[in-house]
CSV table of C-alpha atoms in Angstrom, one decimal:
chain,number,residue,atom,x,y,z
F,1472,UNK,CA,0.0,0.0,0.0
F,1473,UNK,CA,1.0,3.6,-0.7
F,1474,UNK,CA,1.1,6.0,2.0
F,1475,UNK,CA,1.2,9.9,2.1
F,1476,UNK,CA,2.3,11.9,5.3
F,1477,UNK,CA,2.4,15.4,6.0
F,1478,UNK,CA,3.3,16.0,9.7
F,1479,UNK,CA,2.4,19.8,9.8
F,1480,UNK,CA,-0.7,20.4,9.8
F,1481,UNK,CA,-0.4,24.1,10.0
F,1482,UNK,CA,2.7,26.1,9.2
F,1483,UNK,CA,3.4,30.1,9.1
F,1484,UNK,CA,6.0,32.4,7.4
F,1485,UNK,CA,6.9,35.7,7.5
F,1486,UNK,CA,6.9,37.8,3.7
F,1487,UNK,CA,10.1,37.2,2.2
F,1488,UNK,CA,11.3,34.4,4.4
F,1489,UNK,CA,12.1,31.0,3.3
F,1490,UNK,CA,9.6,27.9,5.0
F,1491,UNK,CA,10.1,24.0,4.7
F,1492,UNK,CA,7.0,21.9,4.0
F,1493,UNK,CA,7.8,17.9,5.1
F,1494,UNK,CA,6.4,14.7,3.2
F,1495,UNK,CA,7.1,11.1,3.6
F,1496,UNK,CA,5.8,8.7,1.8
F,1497,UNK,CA,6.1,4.2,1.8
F,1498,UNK,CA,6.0,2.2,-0.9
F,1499,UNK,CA,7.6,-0.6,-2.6
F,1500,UNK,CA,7.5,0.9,-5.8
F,1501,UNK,CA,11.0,1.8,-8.0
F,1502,UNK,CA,8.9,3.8,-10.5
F,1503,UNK,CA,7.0,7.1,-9.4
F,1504,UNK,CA,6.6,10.6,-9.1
F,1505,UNK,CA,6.0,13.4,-6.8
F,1506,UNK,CA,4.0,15.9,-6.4
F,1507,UNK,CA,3.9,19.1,-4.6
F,1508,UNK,CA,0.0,20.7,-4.8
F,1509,UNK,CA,-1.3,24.5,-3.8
F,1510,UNK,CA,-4.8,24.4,-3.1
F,1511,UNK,CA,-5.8,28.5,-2.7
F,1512,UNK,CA,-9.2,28.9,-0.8
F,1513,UNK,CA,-10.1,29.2,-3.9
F,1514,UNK,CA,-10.2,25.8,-3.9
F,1515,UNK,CA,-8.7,24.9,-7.0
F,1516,UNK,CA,-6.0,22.4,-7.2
F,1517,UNK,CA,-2.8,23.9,-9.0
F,1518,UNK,CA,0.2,22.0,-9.8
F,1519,UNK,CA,3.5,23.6,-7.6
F,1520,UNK,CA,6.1,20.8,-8.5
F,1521,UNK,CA,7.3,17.7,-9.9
F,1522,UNK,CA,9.6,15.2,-9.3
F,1523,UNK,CA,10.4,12.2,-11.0
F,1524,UNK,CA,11.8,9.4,-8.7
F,1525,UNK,CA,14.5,7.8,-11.0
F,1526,UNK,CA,16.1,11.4,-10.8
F,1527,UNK,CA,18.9,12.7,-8.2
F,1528,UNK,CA,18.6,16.1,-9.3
F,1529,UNK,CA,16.4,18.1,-7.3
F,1530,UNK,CA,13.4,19.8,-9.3
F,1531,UNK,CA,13.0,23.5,-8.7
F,1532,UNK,CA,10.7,25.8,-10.4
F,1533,UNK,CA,11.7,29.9,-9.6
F,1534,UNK,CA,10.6,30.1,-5.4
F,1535,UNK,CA,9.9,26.7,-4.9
F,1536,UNK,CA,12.1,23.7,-4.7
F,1537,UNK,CA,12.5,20.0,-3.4
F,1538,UNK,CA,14.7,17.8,-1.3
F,1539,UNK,CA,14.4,14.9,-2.5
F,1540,UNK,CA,16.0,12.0,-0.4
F,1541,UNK,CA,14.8,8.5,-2.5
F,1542,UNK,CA,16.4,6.0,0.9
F,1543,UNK,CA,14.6,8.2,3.3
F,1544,UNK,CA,11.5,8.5,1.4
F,1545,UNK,CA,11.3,11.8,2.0
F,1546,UNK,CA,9.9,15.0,-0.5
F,1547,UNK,CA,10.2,18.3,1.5
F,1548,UNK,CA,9.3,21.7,-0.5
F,1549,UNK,CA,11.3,24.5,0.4
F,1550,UNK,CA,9.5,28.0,-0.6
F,1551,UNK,CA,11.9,31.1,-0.9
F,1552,UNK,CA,10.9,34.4,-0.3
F,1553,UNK,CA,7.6,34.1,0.8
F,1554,UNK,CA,4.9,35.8,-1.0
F,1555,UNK,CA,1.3,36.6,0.5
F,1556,UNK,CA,-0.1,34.8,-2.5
F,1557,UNK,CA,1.7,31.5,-1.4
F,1558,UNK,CA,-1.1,30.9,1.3
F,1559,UNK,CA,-2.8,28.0,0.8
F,1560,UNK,CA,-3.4,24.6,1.6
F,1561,UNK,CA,-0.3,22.0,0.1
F,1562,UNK,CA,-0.5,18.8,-0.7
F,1563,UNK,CA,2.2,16.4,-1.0
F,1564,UNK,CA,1.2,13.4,-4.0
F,1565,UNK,CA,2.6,10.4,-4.5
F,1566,UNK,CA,2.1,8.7,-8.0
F,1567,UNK,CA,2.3,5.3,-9.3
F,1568,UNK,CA,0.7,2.8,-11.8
F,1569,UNK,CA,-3.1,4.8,-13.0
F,1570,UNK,CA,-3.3,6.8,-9.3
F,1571,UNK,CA,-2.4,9.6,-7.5
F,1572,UNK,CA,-1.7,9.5,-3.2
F,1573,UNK,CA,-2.5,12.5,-1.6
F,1574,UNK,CA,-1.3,13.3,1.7
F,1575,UNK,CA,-4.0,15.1,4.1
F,1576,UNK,CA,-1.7,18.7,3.5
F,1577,UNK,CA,0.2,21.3,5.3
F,1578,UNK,CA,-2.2,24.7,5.6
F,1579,UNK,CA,0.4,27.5,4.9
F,1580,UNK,CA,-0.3,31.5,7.2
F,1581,UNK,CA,2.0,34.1,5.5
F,1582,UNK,CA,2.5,36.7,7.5
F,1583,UNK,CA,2.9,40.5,6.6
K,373,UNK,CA,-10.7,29.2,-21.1
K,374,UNK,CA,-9.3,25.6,-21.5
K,375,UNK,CA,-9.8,22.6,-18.6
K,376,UNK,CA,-12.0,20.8,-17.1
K,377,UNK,CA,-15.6,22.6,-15.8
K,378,UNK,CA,-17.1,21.4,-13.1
K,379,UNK,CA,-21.0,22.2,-12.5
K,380,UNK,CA,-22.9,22.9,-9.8
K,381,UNK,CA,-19.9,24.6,-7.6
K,382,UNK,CA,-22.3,24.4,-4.4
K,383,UNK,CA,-25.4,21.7,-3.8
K,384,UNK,CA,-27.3,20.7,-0.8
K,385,UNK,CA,-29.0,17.7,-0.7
K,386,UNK,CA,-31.4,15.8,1.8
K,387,UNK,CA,-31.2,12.2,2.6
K,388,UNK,CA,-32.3,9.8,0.2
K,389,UNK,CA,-32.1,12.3,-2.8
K,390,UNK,CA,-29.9,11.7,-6.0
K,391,UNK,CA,-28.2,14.1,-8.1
K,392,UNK,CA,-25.3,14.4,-11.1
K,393,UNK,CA,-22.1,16.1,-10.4
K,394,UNK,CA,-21.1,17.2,-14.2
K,395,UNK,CA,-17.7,17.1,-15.6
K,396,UNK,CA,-16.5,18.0,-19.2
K,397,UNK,CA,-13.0,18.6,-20.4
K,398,UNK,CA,-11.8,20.2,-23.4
K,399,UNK,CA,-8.4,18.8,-24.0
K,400,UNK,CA,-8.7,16.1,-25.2
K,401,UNK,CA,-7.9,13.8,-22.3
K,402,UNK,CA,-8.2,10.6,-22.2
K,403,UNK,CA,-8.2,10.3,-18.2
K,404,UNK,CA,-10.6,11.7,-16.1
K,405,UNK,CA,-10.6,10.7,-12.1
K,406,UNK,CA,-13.5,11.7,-9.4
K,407,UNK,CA,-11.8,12.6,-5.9
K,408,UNK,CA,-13.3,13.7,-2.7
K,409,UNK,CA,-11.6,15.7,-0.2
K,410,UNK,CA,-13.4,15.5,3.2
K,411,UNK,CA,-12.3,18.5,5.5
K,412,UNK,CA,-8.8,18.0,7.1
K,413,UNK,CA,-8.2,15.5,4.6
K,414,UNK,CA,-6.4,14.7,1.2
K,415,UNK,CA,-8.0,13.8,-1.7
K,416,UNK,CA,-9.3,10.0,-2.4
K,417,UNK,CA,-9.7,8.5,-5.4
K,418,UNK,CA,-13.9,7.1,-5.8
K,419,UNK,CA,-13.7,6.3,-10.0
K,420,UNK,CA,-11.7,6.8,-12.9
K,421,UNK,CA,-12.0,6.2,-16.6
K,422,UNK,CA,-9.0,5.4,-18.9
K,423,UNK,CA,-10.8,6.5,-22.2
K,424,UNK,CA,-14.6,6.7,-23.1
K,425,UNK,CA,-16.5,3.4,-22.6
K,426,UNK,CA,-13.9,2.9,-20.1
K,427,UNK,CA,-14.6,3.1,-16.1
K,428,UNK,CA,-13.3,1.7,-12.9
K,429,UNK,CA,-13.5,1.9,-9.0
K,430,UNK,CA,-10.9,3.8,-7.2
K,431,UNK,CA,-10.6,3.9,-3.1
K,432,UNK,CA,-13.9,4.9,-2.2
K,433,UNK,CA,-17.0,3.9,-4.9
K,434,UNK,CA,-19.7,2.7,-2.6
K,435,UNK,CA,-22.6,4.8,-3.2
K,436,UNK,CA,-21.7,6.4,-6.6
K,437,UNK,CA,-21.6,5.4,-9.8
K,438,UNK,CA,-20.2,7.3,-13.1
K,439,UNK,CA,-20.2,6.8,-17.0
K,440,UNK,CA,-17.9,7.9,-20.0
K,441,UNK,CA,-19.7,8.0,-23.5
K,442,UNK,CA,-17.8,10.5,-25.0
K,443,UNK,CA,-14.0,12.0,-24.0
K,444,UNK,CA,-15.1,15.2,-22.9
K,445,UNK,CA,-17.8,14.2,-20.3
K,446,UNK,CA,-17.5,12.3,-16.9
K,447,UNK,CA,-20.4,13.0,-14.7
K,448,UNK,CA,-20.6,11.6,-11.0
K,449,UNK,CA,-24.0,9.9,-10.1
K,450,UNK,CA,-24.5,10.2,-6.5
K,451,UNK,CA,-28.1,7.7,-6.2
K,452,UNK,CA,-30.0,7.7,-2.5
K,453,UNK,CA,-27.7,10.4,-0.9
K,454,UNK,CA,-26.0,9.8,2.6
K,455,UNK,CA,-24.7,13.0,5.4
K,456,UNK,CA,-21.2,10.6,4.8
K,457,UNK,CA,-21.3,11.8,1.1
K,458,UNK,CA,-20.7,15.4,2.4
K,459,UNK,CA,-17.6,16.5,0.7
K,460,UNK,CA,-16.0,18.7,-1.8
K,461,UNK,CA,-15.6,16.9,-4.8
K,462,UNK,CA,-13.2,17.2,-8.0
K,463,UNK,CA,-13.4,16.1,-11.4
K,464,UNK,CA,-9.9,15.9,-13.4
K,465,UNK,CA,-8.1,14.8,-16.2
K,466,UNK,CA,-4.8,13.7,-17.7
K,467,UNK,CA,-3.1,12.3,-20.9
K,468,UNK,CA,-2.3,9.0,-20.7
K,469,UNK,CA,-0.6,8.2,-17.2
K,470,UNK,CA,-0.9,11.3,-15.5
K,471,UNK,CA,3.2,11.2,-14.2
K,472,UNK,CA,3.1,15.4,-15.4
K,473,UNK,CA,-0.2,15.9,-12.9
K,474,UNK,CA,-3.5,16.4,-13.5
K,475,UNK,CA,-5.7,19.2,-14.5
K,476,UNK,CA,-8.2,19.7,-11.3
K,477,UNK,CA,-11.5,21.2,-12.0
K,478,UNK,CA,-13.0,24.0,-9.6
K,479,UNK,CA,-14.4,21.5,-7.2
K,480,UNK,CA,-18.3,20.6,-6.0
K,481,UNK,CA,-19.4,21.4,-2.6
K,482,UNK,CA,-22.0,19.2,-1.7
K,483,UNK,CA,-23.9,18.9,1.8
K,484,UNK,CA,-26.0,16.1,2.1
K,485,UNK,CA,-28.9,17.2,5.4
């Protein structure tokens, strides 16, 4: 079984600092991907990040980038200079075969 | 604008009452998923189709039921509603295997009283 875990349930930044997000994840699995999700109160579901497991590089994209650690099954997202927009709910996703796993996500406070 | 359109964005049902959850995407996707994200929660998968014709249960299908006759549409038939079908749901699609992420619609908020 595949298994999604975000241990922060709530986390707050200042503007222009830099935060951490954690995600673990289990599976026996050589072949995924990860996923790093921004869900606004908006509610809609936007697509932060990407990471494909077979690679050591670590993915960025401008502000936002991974750690990825493949032995420790671990997918942190690092946020840099913290924008008020970046407030949201995040998800951490796991995917494999036809399906995504979703962690139950990190709720992100920017502070002025 | 291109994506996938979700209708109604908000719904309250009672108990016992049915009602369709419509999808359509205009990319020419060939997967489409249903999710529902109960608060606190991440999303979980209740059907998916892999092309039109084409359906099959996810995590959590008891209770709904869904059909694909053409690639656009993928509507979400919710029959004798129950207060545990309470959720937000979201309709969204892919090409092929979905490893570059889905496209989410806007989401349904449904209540079920």
């Amino acid at each position: 079984a595949q298994t999604v875990t975000q241990s922060q349930p709530e986390m707050s930044v200042q503007e222009a600092e830099t935060v951490t997000l954690s995600c673990t994840y289990d599976t026996s699995e050589s072949d995924y991907y990860l996923f790093w999700y921004k869900q606004p109160p908006s509610r809609q579901m936007i697509l932060v990040i990407r990471q494909e497991a077979y690679k050591q590089q670590n993915a960025t994209e401008n502000r936002f980038s991974v750690n990825f650690q493949k032995a420790a099954k671990s997918f942190s997202l690092k946020i840099s200079d913290s924008q008020l927009g970046d407030a949201a709910m995040y998800f951490c996703a796991f995917f494999t075969g036809n399906q995504f796993y979703f962690g139950t996500g990190t709720s992100l406070t920017v502070i002025p | 604008n291109a994506g996938v359109t979700q209708t109604p964005k908000f719904r309250i049902l009672k108990i016992g009452q049915s009602m369709t959850l419509q999808c359509t995407q205009d990319m020419n996707h060939n997967y489409m998923y249903w999710y529902r994200q109960d608060p606190g929660m991440g999303l979980k998968l209740i059907y998916y189709s892999v092309g039109a014709g084409i359906t099959d249960k996810g995590e959590v299908p008891n209770g709904y039921n869904v059909s694909r006759s053409t690639t656009e549409d993928f509507p979400l038939r919710l029959e004798l509603a129950a207060p545990s079908q309470t959720s937000v749901y979201f309709c969204a699609s892919s090409f092929q295997g979905s490893d570059y992420g889905y496209t989410f619609g806007s989401g349904t908020r449904l209540t079920v009283v």
